[in-house]
PDB file of C-alpha atoms in Angstrom:
ATOM      1  CA  MET D   1       6.857   8.411 -16.252  1.00  0.00           C
ATOM      2  CA  GLY D   2       7.697   5.213 -14.421  1.00  0.00           C
ATOM      3  CA  LEU D   3       7.741   4.913 -10.664  1.00  0.00           C
ATOM      4  CA  LEU D   4      11.540   4.686 -10.453  1.00  0.00           C
ATOM      5  CA  GLU D   5      11.939   7.848 -12.570  1.00  0.00           C
ATOM      6  CA  ARG D   6       9.405   9.640 -10.391  1.00  0.00           C
ATOM      7  CA  LEU D   7      11.243   8.530  -7.242  1.00  0.00           C
ATOM      8  CA  ASN D   8      14.547   9.753  -8.693  1.00  0.00           C
ATOM      9  CA  ASP D   9      13.061  13.161  -9.570  1.00  0.00           C
ATOM     10  CA  ASP D  10      11.445  13.479  -6.148  1.00  0.00           C
ATOM     11  CA  MET D  11      14.681  12.397  -4.482  1.00  0.00           C
ATOM     12  CA  LYS D  12      16.614  15.178  -6.259  1.00  0.00           C
ATOM     13  CA  GLN D  13      13.933  17.678  -5.262  1.00  0.00           C
ATOM     14  CA  ALA D  14      14.001  16.489  -1.635  1.00  0.00           C
ATOM     15  CA  MET D  15      17.805  16.904  -1.603  1.00  0.00           C
ATOM     16  CA  LYS D  16      17.525  20.455  -2.944  1.00  0.00           C
ATOM     17  CA  ASN D  17      14.830  21.309  -0.411  1.00  0.00           C
ATOM     18  CA  LYS D  18      16.742  19.591   2.420  1.00  0.00           C
ATOM     19  CA  GLU D  19      13.726  17.408   3.303  1.00  0.00           C
ATOM     20  CA  LYS D  20      15.500  14.675   5.285  1.00  0.00           C
ATOM     21  CA  GLU D  21      12.382  12.620   6.134  1.00  0.00           C
ATOM     22  CA  LYS D  22      11.112  12.539   2.557  1.00  0.00           C
ATOM     23  CA  LEU D  23      14.570  11.749   1.209  1.00  0.00           C
ATOM     24  CA  SER D  24      14.948   8.876   3.661  1.00  0.00           C
ATOM     25  CA  VAL D  25      11.591   7.321   2.729  1.00  0.00           C
ATOM     26  CA  ILE D  26      12.231   7.705  -1.010  1.00  0.00           C
ATOM     27  CA  ARG D  27      15.594   5.984  -0.617  1.00  0.00           C
ATOM     28  CA  MET D  28      13.941   3.136   1.310  1.00  0.00           C
ATOM     29  CA  LEU D  29      11.325   2.739  -1.433  1.00  0.00           C
ATOM     30  CA  LYS D  30      13.976   2.746  -4.160  1.00  0.00           C
ATOM     31  CA  ALA D  31      15.996   0.146  -2.280  1.00  0.00           C
ATOM     32  CA  ALA D  32      12.911  -2.037  -1.796  1.00  0.00           C
ATOM     33  CA  LEU D  33      12.112  -1.831  -5.530  1.00  0.00           C
ATOM     34  CA  GLN D  34      15.689  -2.614  -6.534  1.00  0.00           C
ATOM     35  CA  ASN D  35      15.875  -5.537  -4.083  1.00  0.00           C
ATOM     36  CA  GLU D  36      12.658  -6.965  -5.506  1.00  0.00           C
ATOM     37  CA  ALA D  37      14.020  -6.645  -9.059  1.00  0.00           C
ATOM     38  CA  ILE D  38      17.209  -8.471  -8.037  1.00  0.00           C
ATOM     39  CA  LYS D  39      15.187 -11.144  -6.236  1.00  0.00           C
ATOM     40  CA  LEU D  40      13.078 -11.710  -9.363  1.00  0.00           C
ATOM     41  CA  GLY D  41      16.146 -11.572 -11.604  1.00  0.00           C
ATOM     42  CA  LYS D  42      14.806  -8.678 -13.670  1.00  0.00           C
ATOM     43  CA  SER D  43      16.319  -5.383 -14.698  1.00  0.00           C
ATOM     44  CA  GLN D  44      12.988  -3.616 -14.343  1.00  0.00           C
ATOM     45  CA  LEU D  45       9.782  -4.419 -12.468  1.00  0.00           C
ATOM     46  CA  SER D  46       6.339  -4.374 -14.053  1.00  0.00           C
ATOM     47  CA  GLU D  47       3.799  -1.858 -12.787  1.00  0.00           C
ATOM     48  CA  ASP D  48       2.020  -4.656 -10.928  1.00  0.00           C
ATOM     49  CA  GLU D  49       5.252  -5.762  -9.200  1.00  0.00           C
ATOM     50  CA  GLU D  50       6.048  -2.160  -8.243  1.00  0.00           C
ATOM     51  CA  LEU D  51       2.583  -1.872  -6.729  1.00  0.00           C
ATOM     52  CA  THR D  52       3.165  -5.056  -4.720  1.00  0.00           C
ATOM     53  CA  VAL D  53       6.382  -3.607  -3.264  1.00  0.00           C
ATOM     54  CA  LEU D  54       4.729  -0.268  -2.417  1.00  0.00           C
ATOM     55  CA  SER D  55       1.774  -2.051  -0.796  1.00  0.00           C
ATOM     56  CA  ARG D  56       4.139  -4.161   1.302  1.00  0.00           C
ATOM     57  CA  GLU D  57       6.094  -1.074   2.427  1.00  0.00           C
ATOM     58  CA  LEU D  58       2.882   0.738   3.327  1.00  0.00           C
ATOM     59  CA  LYS D  59       1.543  -2.268   5.257  1.00  0.00           C
ATOM     60  CA  GLN D  60       4.815  -2.573   7.200  1.00  0.00           C
ATOM     61  CA  ARG D  61       4.571   1.055   8.246  1.00  0.00           C
ATOM     62  CA  LYS D  62       0.919   0.746   9.245  1.00  0.00           C
ATOM     63  CA  ASP D  63       1.734  -2.341  11.330  1.00  0.00           C
ATOM     64  CA  SER D  64       4.627  -0.470  12.962  1.00  0.00           C
ATOM     65  CA  LEU D  65       2.353   2.493  13.654  1.00  0.00           C
ATOM     66  CA  GLN D  66      -0.066   0.195  15.488  1.00  0.00           C
ATOM     67  CA  GLU D  67       2.765  -1.284  17.566  1.00  0.00           C
ATOM     68  CA  PHE D  68       4.189   2.153  18.437  1.00  0.00           C
ATOM     69  CA  GLU D  69       0.741   3.426  19.458  1.00  0.00           C
ATOM     70  CA  ASN D  70       0.227   0.377  21.694  1.00  0.00           C
ATOM     71  CA  ALA D  71       3.649   0.934  23.271  1.00  0.00           C
ATOM     72  CA  GLY D  72       2.979   4.651  23.817  1.00  0.00           C
ATOM     73  CA  ARG D  73       5.939   5.766  21.688  1.00  0.00           C
ATOM     74  CA  SER D  74       4.568   9.110  20.473  1.00  0.00           C
ATOM     75  CA  ASP D  75       7.937  10.092  18.945  1.00  0.00           C
ATOM     76  CA  LEU D  76       7.895   7.048  16.668  1.00  0.00           C
ATOM     77  CA  VAL D  77       4.151   7.393  15.989  1.00  0.00           C
ATOM     78  CA  GLU D  78       4.667  10.846  14.451  1.00  0.00           C
ATOM     79  CA  LYS D  79       7.666   9.723  12.393  1.00  0.00           C
ATOM     80  CA  THR D  80       5.788   6.667  11.085  1.00  0.00           C
ATOM     81  CA  LYS D  81       2.681   8.721  10.227  1.00  0.00           C
ATOM     82  CA  ALA D  82       4.881  11.048   8.173  1.00  0.00           C
ATOM     83  CA  GLU D  83       6.447   8.054   6.392  1.00  0.00           C
ATOM     84  CA  ILE D  84       2.996   6.626   5.602  1.00  0.00           C
ATOM     85  CA  GLN D  85       1.931   9.933   4.030  1.00  0.00           C
ATOM     86  CA  ILE D  86       5.033   9.951   1.815  1.00  0.00           C
ATOM     87  CA  VAL D  87       4.560   6.316   0.704  1.00  0.00           C
ATOM     88  CA  GLU D  88       0.888   7.036  -0.071  1.00  0.00           C
ATOM     89  CA  LEU D  89       1.984   9.722  -2.560  1.00  0.00           C
ATOM     90  CA  TYR D  90       3.223   6.925  -4.829  1.00  0.00           C
ATOM     91  CA  MET D  91       0.214   4.639  -4.403  1.00  0.00           C
ATOM     92  CA  PRO D  92      -2.724   4.665  -6.830  1.00  0.00           C
ATOM     93  CA  LYS D  93      -5.836   6.570  -5.789  1.00  0.00           C
ATOM     94  CA  GLN D  94      -7.569   4.588  -3.040  1.00  0.00           C
ATOM     95  CA  LEU D  95     -11.097   3.290  -3.597  1.00  0.00           C
ATOM     96  CA  THR D  96     -13.881   4.741  -1.467  1.00  0.00           C
ATOM     97  CA  GLU D  97     -15.817   2.424   0.820  1.00  0.00           C
ATOM     98  CA  GLU D  98     -18.838   2.678  -1.519  1.00  0.00           C
ATOM     99  CA  GLU D  99     -16.758   1.651  -4.565  1.00  0.00           C
ATOM    100  CA  LEU D 100     -15.244  -1.181  -2.563  1.00  0.00           C
ATOM    101  CA  THR D 101     -18.659  -2.365  -1.359  1.00  0.00           C
ATOM    102  CA  GLN D 102     -19.848  -2.496  -4.987  1.00  0.00           C
ATOM    103  CA  ILE D 103     -16.810  -4.597  -6.003  1.00  0.00           C
ATOM    104  CA  VAL D 104     -17.387  -6.914  -3.019  1.00  0.00           C
ATOM    105  CA  LYS D 105     -21.056  -7.443  -3.986  1.00  0.00           C
ATOM    106  CA  GLU D 106     -20.172  -8.105  -7.645  1.00  0.00           C
ATOM    107  CA  THR D 107     -17.415 -10.566  -6.729  1.00  0.00           C
ATOM    108  CA  ILE D 108     -19.622 -12.464  -4.283  1.00  0.00           C
ATOM    109  CA  ALA D 109     -22.177 -12.854  -7.080  1.00  0.00           C
ATOM    110  CA  GLU D 110     -19.440 -13.866  -9.588  1.00  0.00           C
ATOM    111  CA  VAL D 111     -18.049 -16.675  -7.465  1.00  0.00           C
ATOM    112  CA  GLY D 112     -21.469 -17.711  -6.160  1.00  0.00           C
ATOM    113  CA  ALA D 113     -20.481 -17.375  -2.515  1.00  0.00           C
ATOM    114  CA  THR D 114     -23.235 -17.987   0.007  1.00  0.00           C
ATOM    115  CA  SER D 115     -21.597 -18.357   3.409  1.00  0.00           C
ATOM    116  CA  LYS D 116     -18.485 -17.515   5.406  1.00  0.00           C
ATOM    117  CA  ALA D 117     -17.051 -20.832   4.250  1.00  0.00           C
ATOM    118  CA  ASP D 118     -16.614 -19.171   0.830  1.00  0.00           C
ATOM    119  CA  MET D 119     -14.545 -16.336   2.332  1.00  0.00           C
ATOM    120  CA  GLY D 120     -11.256 -17.566   0.830  1.00  0.00           C
ATOM    121  CA  LYS D 121     -12.772 -17.878  -2.648  1.00  0.00           C
ATOM    122  CA  VAL D 122     -14.164 -14.344  -2.498  1.00  0.00           C
ATOM    123  CA  MET D 123     -10.967 -12.793  -1.084  1.00  0.00           C
ATOM    124  CA  GLY D 124      -8.894 -14.595  -3.716  1.00  0.00           C
ATOM    125  CA  ALA D 125     -11.061 -13.126  -6.462  1.00  0.00           C
ATOM    126  CA  ILE D 126     -11.264  -9.593  -5.028  1.00  0.00           C
ATOM    127  CA  MET D 127      -7.665  -8.876  -4.043  1.00  0.00           C
ATOM    128  CA  PRO D 128      -6.223  -8.814  -7.588  1.00  0.00           C
ATOM    129  CA  LYS D 129      -8.983  -6.349  -8.581  1.00  0.00           C
ATOM    130  CA  VAL D 130      -8.252  -3.903  -5.776  1.00  0.00           C
ATOM    131  CA  LYS D 131      -4.504  -4.437  -5.461  1.00  0.00           C
ATOM    132  CA  GLY D 132      -2.886  -1.283  -4.090  1.00  0.00           C
ATOM    133  CA  LYS D 133      -6.192   0.587  -4.195  1.00  0.00           C
ATOM    134  CA  ALA D 134      -7.666  -0.688  -0.941  1.00  0.00           C
ATOM    135  CA  ASP D 135      -6.543  -1.897   2.463  1.00  0.00           C
ATOM    136  CA  GLY D 136      -6.815  -5.673   2.789  1.00  0.00           C
ATOM    137  CA  SER D 137      -8.305  -5.492   6.284  1.00  0.00           C
ATOM    138  CA  LEU D 138     -11.120  -3.217   5.056  1.00  0.00           C
ATOM    139  CA  VAL D 139     -11.821  -5.597   2.142  1.00  0.00           C
ATOM    140  CA  ASN D 140     -11.886  -8.511   4.598  1.00  0.00           C
ATOM    141  CA  LYS D 141     -14.326  -6.673   6.879  1.00  0.00           C
ATOM    142  CA  LEU D 142     -16.669  -5.811   3.997  1.00  0.00           C
ATOM    143  CA  VAL D 143     -16.617  -9.364   2.632  1.00  0.00           C
ATOM    144  CA  GLN D 144     -17.468 -10.731   6.092  1.00  0.00           C
ATOM    145  CA  GLN D 145     -20.359  -8.276   6.420  1.00  0.00           C
ATOM    146  CA  HIS D 146     -21.841  -9.221   3.059  1.00  0.00           C
ATOM    147  CA  LEU D 147     -21.388 -12.948   3.513  1.00  0.00           C
ATOM    148  CA  SER D 148     -23.029 -12.964   6.945  1.00  0.00           C
ATOM    149  CA  SER D 149     -26.072 -10.933   5.861  1.00  0.00           C
TER     150      SER D 149
END
């Protein structure tokens, strides 16, 4: 089952169960996917493109969460946390820190990186491998740790 079909099924279920928050987030995700398809001039997105859209939506919410926490807006913090949980339902299983560390070590060896100057090379090689399965800031932190040691 494709992501759009899954969203449609979940949207119907959310309507039946009168889950307003979930319904709202699903509609936002569907709109984001459809907008991306229109932007790319396609009738249907590839799995990779869908993952890019979901990752972007999740990142936006996490950034918003940080801003709301800094501003002391507890009402918006709770709402955004709930939205993040719903978006994460549609994301692939996230890699553990151990799995991510292993990928970082392998990639550093692959590209022959030796110092922090090679950071861009390493990040460029890692991100396609972990797309949607790991947070970019965590990947960045792990790469920095392994390049500085």
